[in-house]
Amino acid sequence: MDFELPEELRSYLCELDEFIEEQIVPLEQADDNMRFFDHRREDARTDWHRGGLPSAEWEALLAEARRRADAAGHFRYPFPARYGGRDGTNLGMAVIREHLARRGLGLHCDLQNEHAIVGNNVGLLLMLEYGSPAQQAEWVEELAAGTKMFAFGITEPEHGSDATHMETVAVRRGDTWVINGEKTWNTGIHTAAADLIFARTSGKPGDSTGITAFLVPATAPGFRVEEYLWTFNMPTDHARVSLTDVEVPDSAVFGAVGRGLAVVQHFFNENRIRQAASSLGAAQYCIDESVEYAKRRKPFGVPLARNQAIQFPLVELHTQCEMLRALIHRTAWSMDRYGTFAVSEQVSMCNYWANRLCCEAADRAMQIHGGMGYSRHTPFEHIYRHHRRYRITEGAEEIQMRRVAGYLFGFMDRGRPKGVGPD
């Protein structure tokens, strides 16, 4: 691997920065939209009288930013050119996601709800891979534009990381499936046109096969949002839903019958490496801001930057960022060269360490900034609260470490081409 980033990728980062300055920053500063990013952000973003959901004004602003990004040819970057994308690579997406997060809190990238001007559009990725021709005709264009989405219903109240023991079941009756069960942490269901529900259709609890994915319309009779779960980082769009005798036609099956977990596993690696890159960018932002603050702040007439108690923790965090960046770039590059699953072990390493590192960097930034660091007049508490989520979701860090241990101790087959990753 050449450790120099490709020239076209470096040029694209400059193109993105120009777009942000010309179209996104003015939108962010218009009509008091800064209320969504300054100390008022949590209150401005949250509709406290509607279950804690994102406010309509906040979601409208995000939609306008996506519209502008799509019109400028950025939003669909990672997708094939035939869908308006730029045939973006895994390395490209990792570098871009880090770059956007490193710019700090803003309308260009606010990961509280996976918003970015370069879309990480998991729904479209899955639709292109598993959708039937009829499903693709209905969904692809609006998914690509970010104007339509489906939620993801796999986690259950009694079954989190172990999806194979899910209790939601679907029974075939002629050309119809009848679904009964309950799901939780259904992110985005309040605006979703459908929920991708995973249900057992055969086999026994613990079997990896026999689970099927269904695109269930959010308006289907018997489909009910029971509550929105308030979280450490508000607003919330994470719902608990119930399905009572919900009927869907055979055409609602997404992918192959009995092979639903393959749908989940397909996007994990690509999504996790991008999440790792975002956490890295946010961590580096916290470090950069802390260094600059330590240079300016002069208690007792001496800059904080002169104190080793300030220097050394930031040195350690900065060193970890440099090492992690090299691993993320190599892993993403290997995914492009050898395939998405060729470096599953390294993806898990990147993901759990980046999320933990971001929380440590945000915590250190709060400490260095003192009282203002603890306040909402700086962005560090927001960064901490958001990225703390990723140490649990997207595969808890213990799940990622267990996965690495499986390869390390020989319980799992690395299955990599020769020369990829450590032996």
XYZ file of C-alpha atoms in Angstrom:
423
model
C 0.000 0.000 0.000
C 1.210 3.493 -0.858
C 0.698 5.534 2.296
C 0.144 8.693 0.269
C -3.556 9.255 -0.317
C -4.519 9.241 -3.993
C -4.358 12.700 -5.549
C -7.978 12.516 -6.677
C -9.065 11.851 -3.090
C -7.043 14.762 -1.718
C -8.517 16.992 -4.404
C -11.994 15.822 -3.516
C -11.513 16.820 0.118
C -10.705 20.337 -1.114
C -13.818 20.244 -3.298
C -15.914 19.235 -0.291
C -14.462 22.040 1.825
C -15.286 24.583 -0.870
C -18.851 23.299 -1.071
C -19.227 23.474 2.702
C -17.987 27.071 2.832
C -20.098 28.183 -0.133
C -23.410 26.442 0.566
C -23.542 24.730 3.961
C -22.005 27.324 6.281
C -24.311 30.130 5.020
C -27.322 27.839 5.555
C -26.065 26.970 9.025
C -25.786 30.663 9.935
C -29.111 31.794 8.423
C -32.384 32.254 10.332
C -30.798 31.535 13.712
C -30.000 27.990 12.607
C -27.017 28.179 14.941
C -29.475 27.305 17.708
C -29.134 23.717 16.510
C -25.357 23.748 17.098
C -24.603 26.136 19.965
C -25.491 25.704 23.655
C -29.192 25.536 22.725
C -28.735 22.534 20.438
C -30.417 19.819 22.514
C -33.472 21.945 23.233
C -33.747 23.222 19.644
C -33.443 19.760 18.161
C -35.932 18.047 20.475
C -39.702 18.112 20.346
C -40.216 17.554 24.061
C -44.001 17.446 23.650
C -43.959 14.698 21.004
C -42.165 11.896 22.762
C -38.745 13.529 22.505
C -38.614 13.111 18.723
C -36.419 15.343 16.551
C -38.127 18.680 15.917
C -39.621 19.302 12.490
C -37.418 22.382 11.990
C -34.255 20.413 12.735
C -35.122 17.619 10.326
C -36.120 20.122 7.634
C -32.718 21.792 7.945
C -30.930 18.451 7.593
C -33.052 17.620 4.555
C -32.132 20.912 2.889
C -28.435 20.256 3.501
C -28.785 16.800 1.931
C -30.674 18.288 -1.014
C -27.892 20.779 -1.666
C -25.254 18.086 -1.320
C -27.117 15.830 -3.746
C -27.531 18.648 -6.277
C -23.784 19.309 -6.068
C -22.971 15.629 -6.634
C -21.660 14.813 -3.151
C -24.402 12.988 -1.275
C -24.237 9.826 -3.408
C -20.424 9.667 -3.537
C -20.036 6.017 -2.394
C -22.530 4.573 -4.855
C -22.216 3.435 -8.486
C -22.185 6.101 -11.170
C -25.367 4.672 -12.690
C -27.180 5.787 -9.534
C -25.635 9.241 -9.565
C -22.662 8.316 -7.387
C -18.916 8.555 -7.904
C -18.023 4.881 -7.461
C -16.476 5.763 -4.109
C -14.117 3.316 -2.412
C -13.971 2.116 1.176
C -10.696 4.016 1.584
C -12.334 7.116 0.145
C -15.293 6.892 2.498
C -13.042 6.344 5.521
C -10.934 9.381 4.679
C -13.978 11.542 3.944
C -15.808 10.530 7.114
C -12.774 11.338 9.235
C -12.291 14.644 7.424
C -15.883 15.769 7.971
C -15.908 14.788 11.653
C -12.558 16.492 12.247
C -14.085 19.791 11.132
C -16.192 19.711 14.291
C -19.881 20.141 14.984
C -21.860 21.583 12.084
C -24.445 21.093 9.382
C -21.881 19.402 7.149
C -21.751 16.405 9.496
C -23.788 15.731 12.611
C -23.549 12.101 13.541
C -26.284 12.241 16.141
C -28.587 10.915 13.434
C -25.985 9.787 10.879
C -26.296 13.022 8.930
C -23.501 13.974 6.528
C -23.258 15.738 3.175
C -21.614 12.542 1.899
C -24.241 9.960 2.725
C -23.506 6.675 4.462
C -26.654 5.222 2.966
C -26.902 1.682 4.319
C -30.464 1.270 3.068
C -29.422 1.836 -0.533
C -26.456 -0.503 -0.171
C -28.762 -3.285 0.989
C -31.417 -2.537 -1.609
C -28.913 -2.803 -4.457
C -27.633 -6.114 -3.116
C -30.817 -7.833 -1.912
C -33.834 -5.992 -3.281
C -36.019 -7.667 -5.889
C -36.443 -5.843 -9.228
C -39.845 -4.599 -8.053
C -38.428 -3.409 -4.708
C -35.558 -1.641 -6.439
C -37.923 0.086 -8.857
C -39.934 1.381 -5.908
C -37.084 2.357 -3.592
C -33.736 3.024 -5.253
C -34.102 6.587 -6.509
C -35.601 8.000 -3.317
C -33.145 6.071 -1.167
C -30.292 7.448 -3.252
C -31.577 10.994 -2.824
C -32.123 10.567 0.903
C -35.813 11.410 0.619
C -37.141 7.989 1.601
C -35.853 5.386 4.039
C -36.688 2.223 5.894
C -35.907 1.493 9.528
C -34.135 -1.592 10.808
C -36.015 -4.007 13.086
C -33.681 -6.705 14.324
C -33.025 -6.034 18.039
C -35.664 -7.226 20.505
C -36.309 -6.233 24.123
C -35.051 -9.611 25.361
C -32.486 -10.259 22.627
C -29.836 -7.687 21.763
C -26.506 -8.935 20.450
C -27.803 -12.499 19.980
C -30.154 -12.141 17.035
C -30.405 -15.893 16.521
C -32.703 -16.258 19.533
C -35.238 -13.671 18.358
C -38.844 -14.349 19.299
C -40.510 -12.519 16.400
C -41.973 -15.114 14.051
C -43.495 -15.089 10.582
C -45.795 -17.831 9.333
C -46.673 -18.340 5.679
C -50.342 -18.612 4.779
C -50.584 -19.084 1.057
C -49.077 -15.999 -0.598
C -49.143 -14.067 2.660
C -46.885 -13.934 5.712
C -48.273 -13.207 9.174
C -45.789 -11.608 11.560
C -46.011 -11.410 15.355
C -43.403 -10.048 17.718
C -41.705 -7.005 19.158
C -38.649 -4.952 18.197
C -36.743 -2.201 19.924
C -34.222 0.519 19.002
C -35.920 0.983 15.643
C -34.067 4.145 14.702
C -35.878 6.552 12.385
C -39.200 4.752 12.293
C -41.064 8.051 12.821
C -40.227 9.085 9.235
C -39.632 5.663 7.664
C -41.886 4.339 4.929
C -41.203 0.773 6.069
C -39.467 -1.250 8.743
C -37.085 -4.028 7.719
C -38.340 -6.656 10.138
C -36.323 -9.808 10.825
C -38.396 -12.793 11.929
C -37.862 -16.496 12.384
C -39.578 -18.471 9.645
C -38.033 -21.900 10.304
C -35.527 -23.695 12.484
C -35.039 -23.352 16.213
C -33.667 -20.638 18.519
C -29.916 -20.311 18.065
C -29.913 -21.360 14.398
C -28.209 -18.848 12.119
C -30.470 -19.881 9.248
C -34.267 -19.758 9.229
C -34.516 -15.991 9.785
C -36.113 -13.913 7.031
C -36.163 -10.164 6.401
C -39.436 -8.435 5.427
C -40.099 -4.900 4.251
C -43.130 -4.072 6.379
C -44.984 -0.819 5.610
C -45.050 1.445 8.656
C -48.787 1.913 8.067
C -49.580 -1.824 8.023
C -52.513 -2.843 10.291
C -51.148 -4.362 13.479
C -47.842 -2.455 13.290
C -47.615 -0.115 16.271
C -45.000 2.221 17.745
C -45.272 1.595 21.477
C -42.807 4.228 22.699
C -39.726 6.248 21.856
C -36.864 5.449 24.198
C -35.278 8.555 25.685
C -31.492 8.320 25.652
C -28.284 9.852 26.959
C -28.192 11.908 23.747
C -31.477 13.586 22.837
C -33.511 13.935 20.687
C -34.627 10.333 20.276
C -35.920 8.492 17.237
C -35.335 5.030 18.702
C -38.659 3.240 18.966
C -40.021 0.064 20.478
C -42.575 -1.412 18.104
C -45.008 -4.319 18.241
C -46.381 -6.447 15.425
C -49.714 -8.176 15.979
C -50.911 -10.400 13.117
C -49.258 -8.089 10.595
C -49.866 -9.437 7.093
C -47.465 -8.829 4.216
C -47.360 -10.404 0.748
C -44.616 -12.664 -0.522
C -43.220 -9.672 -2.387
C -42.251 -8.119 0.970
C -39.508 -10.726 1.506
C -36.138 -8.958 1.319
C -33.404 -11.271 0.100
C -33.806 -15.030 0.364
C -36.237 -16.776 2.691
C -34.367 -18.118 5.698
C -31.214 -16.117 4.900
C -32.036 -12.845 6.619
C -28.932 -12.709 8.781
C -26.838 -12.493 5.617
C -28.476 -9.122 5.014
C -27.259 -7.920 8.413
C -23.764 -9.293 8.045
C -23.293 -7.857 4.560
C -23.096 -4.237 5.570
C -21.461 -4.622 8.992
C -17.871 -4.321 7.805
C -18.421 -1.350 5.524
C -20.517 0.440 8.114
C -18.131 -0.309 10.981
C -15.019 0.975 9.206
C -16.848 4.197 8.349
C -18.024 4.562 11.923
C -14.463 4.040 13.119
C -13.264 6.789 10.790
C -15.915 9.194 12.090
C -14.951 8.481 15.691
C -11.303 9.037 14.793
C -12.138 12.404 13.212
C -14.148 13.502 16.244
C -11.341 12.390 18.585
C -8.776 14.358 16.603
C -11.045 17.411 16.701
C -11.167 17.216 20.504
C -7.375 16.976 20.644
C -6.810 19.827 18.185
C -9.185 22.124 20.056
C -7.605 21.258 23.396
C -4.103 22.031 22.108
C -5.192 25.446 20.830
C -7.032 26.221 24.055
C -4.009 25.225 26.144
C -1.899 27.692 24.175
C -4.377 30.549 24.763
C -5.389 29.933 28.354
C -2.995 31.538 30.872
C -3.911 30.831 34.490
C -1.460 32.569 36.832
C 0.031 34.229 33.748
C 1.426 30.985 32.278
C -0.086 29.110 29.294
C -1.625 25.765 30.177
C 0.437 24.338 27.328
C 3.580 24.677 29.462
C 2.297 22.059 31.912
C 3.230 18.428 31.338
C -0.010 17.407 33.058
C -1.740 19.006 30.047
C 0.779 17.906 27.433
C 1.209 14.229 28.209
C -2.442 13.059 28.114
C -2.893 14.856 24.770
C 0.343 13.323 23.466
C -0.953 9.853 24.287
C -4.305 10.510 22.623
C -2.645 12.060 19.560
C -0.315 9.066 19.271
C -3.252 6.681 19.383
C -4.984 8.684 16.653
C -1.931 8.412 14.400
C -1.681 4.649 14.900
C -5.410 4.137 14.448
C -5.438 6.237 11.286
C -2.802 3.997 9.728
C -4.795 0.872 10.628
C -8.079 2.323 9.330
C -6.491 3.348 6.022
C -4.825 -0.024 5.560
C -8.000 -1.909 6.478
C -10.197 0.134 4.139
C -7.628 -0.216 1.351
C -7.539 -3.992 1.893
C -11.333 -4.137 1.709
C -11.188 -2.447 -1.696
C -8.446 -4.771 -2.919
C -9.425 -8.119 -1.398
C -13.132 -7.823 -0.573
C -15.327 -6.630 2.256
C -14.853 -9.700 4.471
C -11.114 -10.179 3.919
C -10.209 -8.102 6.969
C -13.090 -8.626 9.392
C -10.652 -8.924 12.293
C -9.073 -5.532 11.546
C -12.476 -3.899 11.054
C -13.460 -4.942 14.574
C -10.155 -3.642 15.948
C -10.673 -0.278 14.268
C -14.274 0.010 15.365
C -14.072 -0.717 19.058
C -10.823 1.182 19.585
C -11.964 4.279 17.673
C -15.212 4.552 19.611
C -13.407 4.185 22.928
C -10.706 6.647 21.872
C -13.279 9.266 20.908
C -14.916 9.085 24.334
C -11.525 9.406 26.028
C -10.580 12.389 23.851
C -13.886 14.165 24.507
C -13.533 13.541 28.242
C -9.989 14.915 28.240
C -11.103 17.961 26.250
C -13.783 18.659 28.873
C -11.168 18.409 31.612
C -8.718 20.737 29.899
C -11.408 23.310 29.104
C -12.530 23.247 32.731
C -15.972 24.616 33.566
C -16.642 25.669 29.985
C -15.686 22.192 28.835
C -18.383 20.751 31.058
C -20.912 23.295 29.765
C -22.853 23.088 26.548
C -21.075 26.197 25.281
C -18.391 23.849 24.002
C -19.178 20.762 21.873
C -17.293 18.151 23.860
C -20.159 16.905 26.020
C -22.223 16.506 22.848
C -19.439 14.520 21.176
C -19.027 12.341 24.250
C -22.749 11.619 24.573
C -23.095 10.728 20.921
C -20.026 8.548 20.525
C -20.655 6.772 23.814
C -23.582 5.220 21.975
C -21.282 3.504 19.486
C -19.538 1.552 22.207
C -22.863 -0.329 22.473
C -24.591 -0.071 19.097
C -23.186 -1.222 15.745
C -21.915 -4.239 17.699
C -20.890 -3.569 21.305
C -17.153 -3.282 21.901
C -17.260 -6.611 23.747
C -18.725 -8.221 20.620
C -15.952 -6.670 18.527
C -13.290 -7.895 20.965
C -14.864 -11.356 21.034
C -14.667 -11.383 17.252
C -10.970 -10.472 17.305
C -10.377 -13.132 19.964
C -12.083 -15.684 17.740
C -9.493 -15.064 15.012
C -6.595 -14.668 17.438
C -7.221 -17.959 19.271
C -8.255 -19.931 16.192
C -11.975 -20.296 16.902
C -12.767 -18.500 13.622
C -11.194 -18.916 10.194
C -9.541 -15.748 8.993
C -10.083 -16.842 5.406
C -7.914 -14.035 4.042
C -5.864 -14.082 0.871
C -2.158 -14.511 1.449
C -0.449 -11.314 2.577
C -3.572 -9.613 3.948
C -3.314 -8.675 7.614
C -1.119 -10.226 10.301
C -0.744 -13.969 10.592
